[in-house]
Amino acid sequence: MFSIGDLSRRTGVKVPTIRYYEQMGLVAAPERSEGNQRRYSRQELERLAFIRHARDLGFAVEDIRSLIDLSGHPEQPCGHADKIAEEQLISVREKIAQLKRLEAELERIATCCDGKTVGDCYVIRALSDHALCADEHG
Amino acid sequence: MFSIGDLSRRTGVKVPTIRYYEQMGLVAAPERSEGNQRRYSRQELERLAFIRHARDLGFAVEDIRSLIDLSGHPEQPCGHADKIAEEQLISVREKIAQLKRLEAELERIATCCDGKTVGDCYVIRALSDHALCADEHG
DNA sequence: TGTAATTGCTCTAGTCACTAGAGCTTCAAG
DNA sequence: CTTGAAGCTCTAGTGACTAGAGCAATTACA
């Protein structure tokens, strides 16, 4: 039996976040001690580790809920789980592409400033005038 | 003189977002028509375009506030503006690095599933067991 | 000039995924 | 048996908007 603090240390999920997940129905309400404190089993530790891992990978809480539902039905076809993971992959790739465009733009902005005062600062001018951008973004 | 809708169309910032920026003090409260509708000048259009551009580049509203304050003092040294842009560049690069790690992990997860049911689905197993991960993330 | 469609106004509340704080109780170690 | 850490519930705050209700003003057209 683990206290909420044990669970937090073992999974890296903060204590208030665990309680929040319980409220959201992502983890079930666990047993309580005589003094009304939460007591978790190993199964619940594993579920929380699952959630943590999926959150680290950028899955939305709703996706995680679906994945948990799926994992409770091991006899069903797993196409849905694959689909969630693939969509997540696509979204991550899109974010990378977008951020790379920003990186290029910011690189130009942040390294080209040789003005001494704000009046001729390239950072400020570049932000004021989209026409100074090399290409489209945003 | 532009209505809030004109401003929105010209800058790509949505109408409620413009009002929100006014509330947050990012743009000044503009003149009003006799019927109490907002009327903007070209200067305000430019400021909003500046904000839009900076938001597109991922600057936080607080950073934008600083940049606007700076641009109001063109005689000051521009080191601070440079610093904000450089920090933003660093943070974008960190995000890219993190997302690339996720991409690799998700790629492995999403493409390796040849199980037919959830019971032996690699997606679910990989999320349950961090030990299946090729390397650290999150 | 009339009227209808569009646009605008304020205000409150909701989003997502937490995070912080107040004020209290329980637990574990010495 | 005491003390200090950890736990409890509850409310409210974060960032950057977004949505909706219920009105008022403006604009286009007949």
Short mmCIF file of C-alpha atoms (C1' of nucleotides) in Angstrom, two decimals:
data_model
loop_
_atom_site.label_atom_id
_atom_site.label_comp_id
_atom_site.label_asym_id
_atom_site.label_seq_id
_atom_site.Cartn_x
_atom_site.Cartn_y
_atom_site.Cartn_z
CA MET A 1 0.00 0.00 0.00
CA PHE A 2 1.35 3.37 -1.02
CA SER A 3 0.49 6.78 0.30
CA ILE A 4 -0.13 9.54 -2.23
CA GLY A 5 3.38 10.83 -1.51
CA ASP A 6 4.93 7.42 -2.26
CA LEU A 7 3.01 7.31 -5.51
CA SER A 8 4.18 10.80 -6.37
CA ARG A 9 7.85 9.93 -5.75
CA ARG A 10 7.64 6.70 -7.72
CA THR A 11 5.87 8.13 -10.75
CA GLY A 12 7.08 11.71 -10.77
CA VAL A 13 3.50 12.97 -10.81
CA LYS A 14 2.97 15.70 -8.24
CA VAL A 15 0.61 15.06 -5.34
CA PRO A 16 -1.99 17.68 -6.28
CA THR A 17 -1.88 16.41 -9.86
CA ILE A 18 -2.74 12.88 -8.67
CA ARG A 19 -5.74 14.24 -6.81
CA TYR A 20 -6.67 16.22 -9.91
CA TYR A 21 -6.52 13.05 -12.04
CA GLU A 22 -8.80 11.36 -9.55
CA GLN A 23 -11.27 14.21 -9.83
CA MET A 24 -11.12 13.97 -13.62
CA GLY A 25 -11.77 10.25 -13.44
CA LEU A 26 -8.43 9.28 -15.01
CA VAL A 27 -7.53 7.23 -11.96
CA ALA A 28 -10.12 5.59 -9.75
CA ALA A 29 -10.69 6.80 -6.19
CA PRO A 30 -8.50 4.51 -4.09
CA GLU A 31 -9.10 2.90 -0.72
CA ARG A 32 -8.70 5.10 2.33
CA SER A 33 -6.91 4.61 5.62
CA GLU A 34 -8.86 4.84 8.87
CA GLY A 35 -7.87 8.48 8.99
CA ASN A 36 -9.23 9.07 5.45
CA GLN A 37 -5.90 9.16 3.63
CA ARG A 38 -5.52 7.62 0.18
CA ARG A 39 -3.92 4.16 0.01
CA TYR A 40 -2.86 2.87 -3.40
CA SER A 41 -2.10 -0.60 -4.69
CA ARG A 42 0.56 -1.56 -7.21
CA GLN A 43 -2.06 -1.62 -9.94
CA GLU A 44 -2.85 2.01 -9.34
CA LEU A 45 0.84 2.85 -9.36
CA GLU A 46 1.12 1.25 -12.78
CA ARG A 47 -1.84 3.12 -14.13
CA LEU A 48 -0.40 6.39 -12.95
CA ALA A 49 2.95 5.54 -14.54
CA PHE A 50 1.07 4.87 -17.78
CA ILE A 51 -0.60 8.25 -17.56
CA ARG A 52 2.65 9.98 -16.78
CA HIS A 53 4.35 8.35 -19.71
CA ALA A 54 1.57 9.26 -22.10
CA ARG A 55 1.49 12.87 -20.85
CA ASP A 56 5.26 13.08 -21.34
CA LEU A 57 4.64 12.02 -24.91
CA GLY A 58 2.19 14.88 -25.30
CA PHE A 59 -1.03 12.90 -25.38
CA ALA A 60 -4.04 14.94 -24.27
CA VAL A 61 -5.89 13.77 -21.20
CA GLU A 62 -8.82 12.78 -23.41
CA ASP A 63 -6.55 10.57 -25.53
CA ILE A 64 -5.23 8.96 -22.39
CA ARG A 65 -8.75 8.29 -21.24
CA SER A 66 -9.38 6.49 -24.54
CA LEU A 67 -6.17 4.49 -24.25
CA ILE A 68 -7.07 3.44 -20.71
CA ASP A 69 -10.54 2.41 -21.82
CA LEU A 70 -8.97 0.39 -24.61
CA SER A 71 -6.48 -1.29 -22.33
CA GLY A 72 -9.40 -2.47 -20.25
CA HIS A 73 -10.68 -4.41 -23.28
CA PRO A 74 -7.69 -6.47 -24.40
CA GLU A 75 -9.80 -8.62 -26.72
CA GLN A 76 -10.77 -5.73 -28.98
CA PRO A 77 -8.88 -4.83 -32.15
CA CYS A 78 -6.16 -2.30 -31.45
CA GLY A 79 -6.68 -0.11 -34.50
CA HIS A 80 -8.03 2.69 -32.36
CA ALA A 81 -4.97 2.77 -30.13
CA ASP A 82 -2.76 2.86 -33.20
CA LYS A 83 -4.81 5.68 -34.60
CA ILE A 84 -4.43 7.78 -31.46
CA ALA A 85 -0.68 7.24 -31.48
CA GLU A 86 -0.39 8.04 -35.16
CA GLU A 87 -2.38 11.22 -34.84
CA GLN A 88 -0.16 12.22 -31.98
CA LEU A 89 2.88 11.56 -34.16
CA ILE A 90 1.45 13.71 -36.92
CA SER A 91 0.72 16.52 -34.51
CA VAL A 92 4.23 16.34 -33.05
CA ARG A 93 5.71 16.52 -36.55
CA GLU A 94 3.60 19.54 -37.36
CA LYS A 95 4.74 21.26 -34.20
CA ILE A 96 8.36 20.54 -35.07
CA ALA A 97 7.94 21.97 -38.55
CA GLN A 98 6.30 25.10 -37.18
CA LEU A 99 8.95 25.58 -34.51
CA LYS A 100 11.71 25.21 -37.08
CA ARG A 101 10.22 28.05 -39.07
CA LEU A 102 10.15 30.14 -35.90
CA GLU A 103 13.71 29.15 -35.13
CA ALA A 104 14.94 30.39 -38.50
CA GLU A 105 13.06 33.65 -38.12
CA LEU A 106 14.19 34.24 -34.56
CA GLU A 107 17.75 33.42 -35.49
CA ARG A 108 17.69 36.17 -38.07
CA ILE A 109 16.05 38.57 -35.67
CA ALA A 110 18.16 37.86 -32.63
CA THR A 111 21.56 37.78 -34.30
CA CYS A 112 21.24 40.63 -36.77
CA CYS A 113 20.88 43.45 -34.28
CA ASP A 114 23.91 45.70 -34.40
CA GLY A 115 22.09 48.86 -33.46
CA LYS A 116 23.08 50.42 -30.16
CA THR A 117 19.70 51.80 -29.12
CA VAL A 118 16.13 50.59 -29.31
CA GLY A 119 15.54 53.16 -32.03
CA ASP A 120 17.48 51.16 -34.57
CA CYS A 121 17.22 47.73 -32.94
CA TYR A 122 16.57 45.02 -35.48
CA VAL A 123 14.53 42.98 -33.01
CA ILE A 124 12.02 45.74 -32.59
CA ARG A 125 11.96 46.63 -36.27
CA ALA A 126 11.52 43.02 -37.35
CA LEU A 127 8.60 42.60 -35.03
CA SER A 128 7.04 45.83 -36.22
CA ASP A 129 7.30 44.94 -39.86
CA HIS A 130 6.32 41.52 -41.02
CA ALA A 131 7.67 42.42 -44.46
CA LEU A 132 11.17 42.00 -43.02
CA CYS A 133 10.47 38.31 -42.54
CA ALA A 134 12.24 35.95 -44.88
CA ASP A 135 9.15 33.82 -45.32
CA GLU A 136 5.70 33.20 -43.99
CA HIS A 137 5.04 31.93 -40.52
CA GLY A 138 2.24 31.79 -37.97
CA MET B 1 -10.48 55.17 -38.43
CA PHE B 2 -10.98 51.42 -38.23
CA SER B 3 -13.69 49.49 -36.46
CA ILE B 4 -12.61 46.54 -34.35
CA GLY B 5 -13.71 44.26 -37.19
CA ASP B 6 -11.50 46.11 -39.70
CA LEU B 7 -8.59 45.77 -37.31
CA SER B 8 -9.31 42.10 -36.93
CA ARG B 9 -9.37 41.49 -40.68
CA ARG B 10 -6.19 43.47 -41.27
CA THR B 11 -4.14 41.91 -38.50
CA GLY B 12 -5.64 38.44 -38.27
CA VAL B 13 -6.27 38.92 -34.54
CA LYS B 14 -9.78 37.87 -33.61
CA VAL B 15 -12.19 40.49 -32.34
CA PRO B 16 -12.58 39.08 -28.80
CA THR B 17 -8.80 38.74 -28.61
CA ILE B 18 -8.37 42.43 -29.40
CA ARG B 19 -10.73 43.30 -26.57
CA TYR B 20 -8.85 40.89 -24.35
CA TYR B 21 -5.55 42.62 -25.18
CA GLU B 22 -7.14 45.93 -24.28
CA GLN B 23 -8.22 44.51 -20.93
CA MET B 24 -4.70 43.21 -20.34
CA GLY B 25 -3.26 46.62 -21.15
CA LEU B 26 -1.31 45.41 -24.21
CA VAL B 27 -3.14 47.87 -26.43
CA ALA B 28 -4.50 51.17 -25.16
CA ALA B 29 -8.24 51.74 -24.94
CA PRO B 30 -9.07 53.51 -28.23
CA GLU B 31 -11.42 56.35 -29.00
CA ARG B 32 -15.10 55.53 -29.20
CA SER B 33 -17.78 56.43 -31.72
CA GLU B 34 -20.89 58.28 -30.60
CA GLY B 35 -22.52 54.90 -30.16
CA ASN B 36 -19.65 53.68 -27.94
CA GLN B 37 -17.92 51.52 -30.53
CA ARG B 38 -14.13 51.30 -30.69
CA ARG B 39 -12.43 53.38 -33.37
CA TYR B 40 -8.77 52.73 -34.09
CA SER B 41 -6.06 54.77 -35.79
CA ARG B 42 -3.29 53.45 -38.02
CA GLN B 43 -0.90 53.58 -35.08
CA GLU B 44 -3.04 51.15 -33.16
CA LEU B 45 -3.26 48.89 -36.17
CA GLU B 46 0.51 48.79 -36.30
CA ARG B 47 0.82 47.99 -32.64
CA LEU B 48 -1.62 45.15 -32.98
CA ALA B 49 0.28 43.82 -36.01
CA PHE B 50 3.43 43.94 -33.87
CA ILE B 51 1.70 41.94 -31.14
CA ARG B 52 0.34 39.44 -33.64
CA HIS B 53 3.75 38.95 -35.14
CA ALA B 54 5.40 38.47 -31.77
CA ARG B 55 2.70 36.02 -30.65
CA ASP B 56 3.17 34.06 -33.86
CA LEU B 57 6.83 33.82 -32.93
CA GLY B 58 5.84 32.38 -29.58
CA PHE B 59 6.67 35.33 -27.38
CA ALA B 60 4.68 35.38 -24.14
CA VAL B 61 2.38 38.31 -23.56
CA GLU B 62 4.69 39.51 -20.78
CA ASP B 63 7.64 39.53 -23.19
CA ILE B 64 5.56 41.49 -25.66
CA ARG B 65 4.70 43.98 -22.96
CA SER B 66 8.44 44.47 -22.36
CA LEU B 67 9.16 44.85 -26.06
CA ILE B 68 6.40 47.45 -26.39
CA ASP B 69 7.70 49.35 -23.38
CA LEU B 70 11.16 49.29 -24.95
CA SER B 71 9.92 50.48 -28.31
CA GLY B 72 8.47 53.49 -26.54
CA HIS B 73 12.00 54.47 -25.45
CA PRO B 74 13.99 54.47 -28.70
CA GLU B 75 16.96 56.23 -27.09
CA GLN B 76 17.69 53.40 -24.67
CA PRO B 77 20.22 50.64 -25.37
CA CYS B 78 18.57 47.68 -27.02
CA GLY B 79 20.34 44.93 -25.10
CA HIS B 80 17.15 44.03 -23.32
CA ALA B 81 15.21 43.51 -26.54
CA ASP B 82 18.03 41.33 -27.85
CA LYS B 83 17.98 39.33 -24.66
CA ILE B 84 14.25 38.65 -24.89
CA ALA B 85 14.62 37.49 -28.49
CA GLU B 86 17.60 35.31 -27.67
CA GLU B 87 15.84 33.68 -24.75
CA GLN B 88 12.92 32.99 -27.00
CA LEU B 89 15.26 31.42 -29.53
CA ILE B 90 16.75 29.20 -26.85
CA SER B 91 13.34 28.14 -25.64
CA VAL B 92 12.21 27.34 -29.19
CA ARG B 93 15.32 25.23 -29.71
CA GLU B 94 14.68 23.35 -26.50
CA LYS B 95 11.12 22.66 -27.56
CA ILE B 96 12.33 21.37 -30.90
CA ALA B 97 14.83 19.05 -29.23
CA GLN B 98 12.19 17.72 -26.85
CA LEU B 99 9.68 17.19 -29.64
CA LYS B 100 12.23 15.34 -31.72
CA ARG B 101 12.77 12.90 -28.89
CA LEU B 102 9.01 12.41 -28.69
CA GLU B 103 8.83 11.97 -32.44
CA ALA B 104 11.39 9.16 -32.35
CA GLU B 105 9.59 7.46 -29.49
CA LEU B 106 6.17 7.81 -31.06
CA GLU B 107 7.48 6.59 -34.37
CA ARG B 108 8.64 3.41 -32.72
CA ILE B 109 5.39 3.05 -30.82
CA ALA B 110 3.02 3.84 -33.65
CA THR B 111 4.68 1.82 -36.38
CA CYS B 112 5.70 -1.30 -34.49
CA CYS B 113 2.24 -2.53 -33.60
CA ASP B 114 1.50 -5.72 -35.47
CA GLY B 115 -0.75 -7.18 -32.80
CA LYS B 116 -4.34 -7.66 -33.77
CA THR B 117 -5.98 -6.95 -30.43
CA VAL B 118 -5.42 -4.46 -27.66
CA GLY B 119 -4.05 -7.32 -25.56
CA ASP B 120 -0.84 -7.46 -27.56
CA CYS B 121 -0.88 -3.94 -28.98
CA TYR B 122 2.54 -2.38 -28.90
CA VAL B 123 1.10 1.11 -28.37
CA ILE B 124 -0.54 0.08 -25.13
CA ARG B 125 2.40 -1.99 -23.96
CA ALA B 126 4.88 0.77 -24.70
CA LEU B 127 2.85 3.25 -22.74
CA SER B 128 2.49 0.84 -19.84
CA ASP B 129 6.17 0.10 -19.63
CA HIS B 130 8.64 2.90 -19.82
CA ALA B 131 11.40 0.27 -19.96
CA LEU B 132 10.40 -0.38 -23.57
CA CYS B 133 11.53 3.13 -24.44
CA ALA B 134 14.72 3.41 -26.43
CA ASP B 135 15.94 6.33 -24.37
CA GLU B 136 14.88 8.85 -21.78
CA HIS B 137 12.29 11.47 -22.41
CA GLY B 138 9.98 13.77 -20.48
"C1'" DT C 1 -36.87 56.83 -44.78
"C1'" DG C 2 -37.50 52.03 -43.39
"C1'" DT C 3 -35.82 47.81 -42.25
"C1'" DA C 4 -32.98 43.87 -41.98
"C1'" DA C 5 -28.46 41.99 -41.61
"C1'" DT C 6 -24.29 42.57 -39.68
"C1'" DT C 7 -21.35 44.15 -36.45
"C1'" DG C 8 -20.52 45.85 -32.05
"C1'" DC C 9 -21.10 46.24 -26.85
"C1'" DT C 10 -20.59 44.26 -21.84
"C1'" DC C 11 -20.57 40.62 -18.84
"C1'" DT C 12 -20.00 36.04 -17.20
"C1'" DA C 13 -18.23 31.62 -17.58
"C1'" DG C 14 -15.58 27.90 -19.85
"C1'" DT C 15 -11.20 25.85 -21.81
"C1'" DC C 16 -6.75 22.83 -20.54
"C1'" DA C 17 -3.88 20.86 -17.33
"C1'" DC C 18 -2.59 21.91 -13.69
"C1'" DT C 19 -0.77 25.00 -9.39
"C1'" DA C 20 -1.15 27.62 -5.01
"C1'" DG C 21 -2.90 28.61 -0.66
"C1'" DA C 22 -5.80 28.41 3.62
"C1'" DG C 23 -6.95 25.95 7.40
"C1'" DC C 24 -7.44 21.79 9.23
"C1'" DT C 25 -6.26 16.47 10.50
"C1'" DT C 26 -3.46 12.27 10.48
"C1'" DC C 27 0.65 9.79 10.52
"C1'" DA C 28 5.48 8.23 11.61
"C1'" DA C 29 9.81 8.86 14.07
"C1'" DG C 30 12.25 9.64 18.09
"C1'" DC D 1 3.94 11.73 23.82
"C1'" DT D 2 5.24 15.16 21.16
"C1'" DT D 3 6.60 17.25 17.01
"C1'" DG D 4 6.99 17.96 12.24
"C1'" DA D 5 6.03 16.15 7.87
"C1'" DA D 6 2.54 14.69 5.07
"C1'" DG D 7 -2.24 14.37 4.21
"C1'" DC D 8 -7.11 16.23 3.73
"C1'" DT D 9 -10.84 19.49 1.41
"C1'" DC D 10 -11.99 23.55 -0.68
"C1'" DT D 11 -11.55 27.64 -3.36
"C1'" DA D 12 -9.23 30.38 -6.55
"C1'" DG D 13 -5.51 31.46 -9.87
"C1'" DT D 14 -2.59 30.59 -14.18
"C1'" DG D 15 -2.14 31.88 -19.59
"C1'" DA D 16 -4.16 33.15 -23.53
"C1'" DC D 17 -7.79 33.06 -25.09
"C1'" DT D 18 -12.95 31.35 -26.56
"C1'" DA D 19 -18.04 31.01 -26.23
"C1'" DG D 20 -22.46 32.62 -25.26
"C1'" DA D 21 -26.29 35.65 -23.63
"C1'" DG D 22 -28.69 39.62 -24.31
"C1'" DC D 23 -28.64 43.83 -25.89
"C1'" DA D 24 -27.27 48.42 -29.04
"C1'" DA D 25 -25.24 50.59 -33.11
"C1'" DT D 26 -24.09 50.70 -37.81
"C1'" DT D 27 -24.47 49.77 -42.70
"C1'" DA D 28 -26.51 48.31 -47.09
"C1'" DC D 29 -30.08 48.33 -49.79
"C1'" DA D 30 -34.97 49.21 -51.34
#
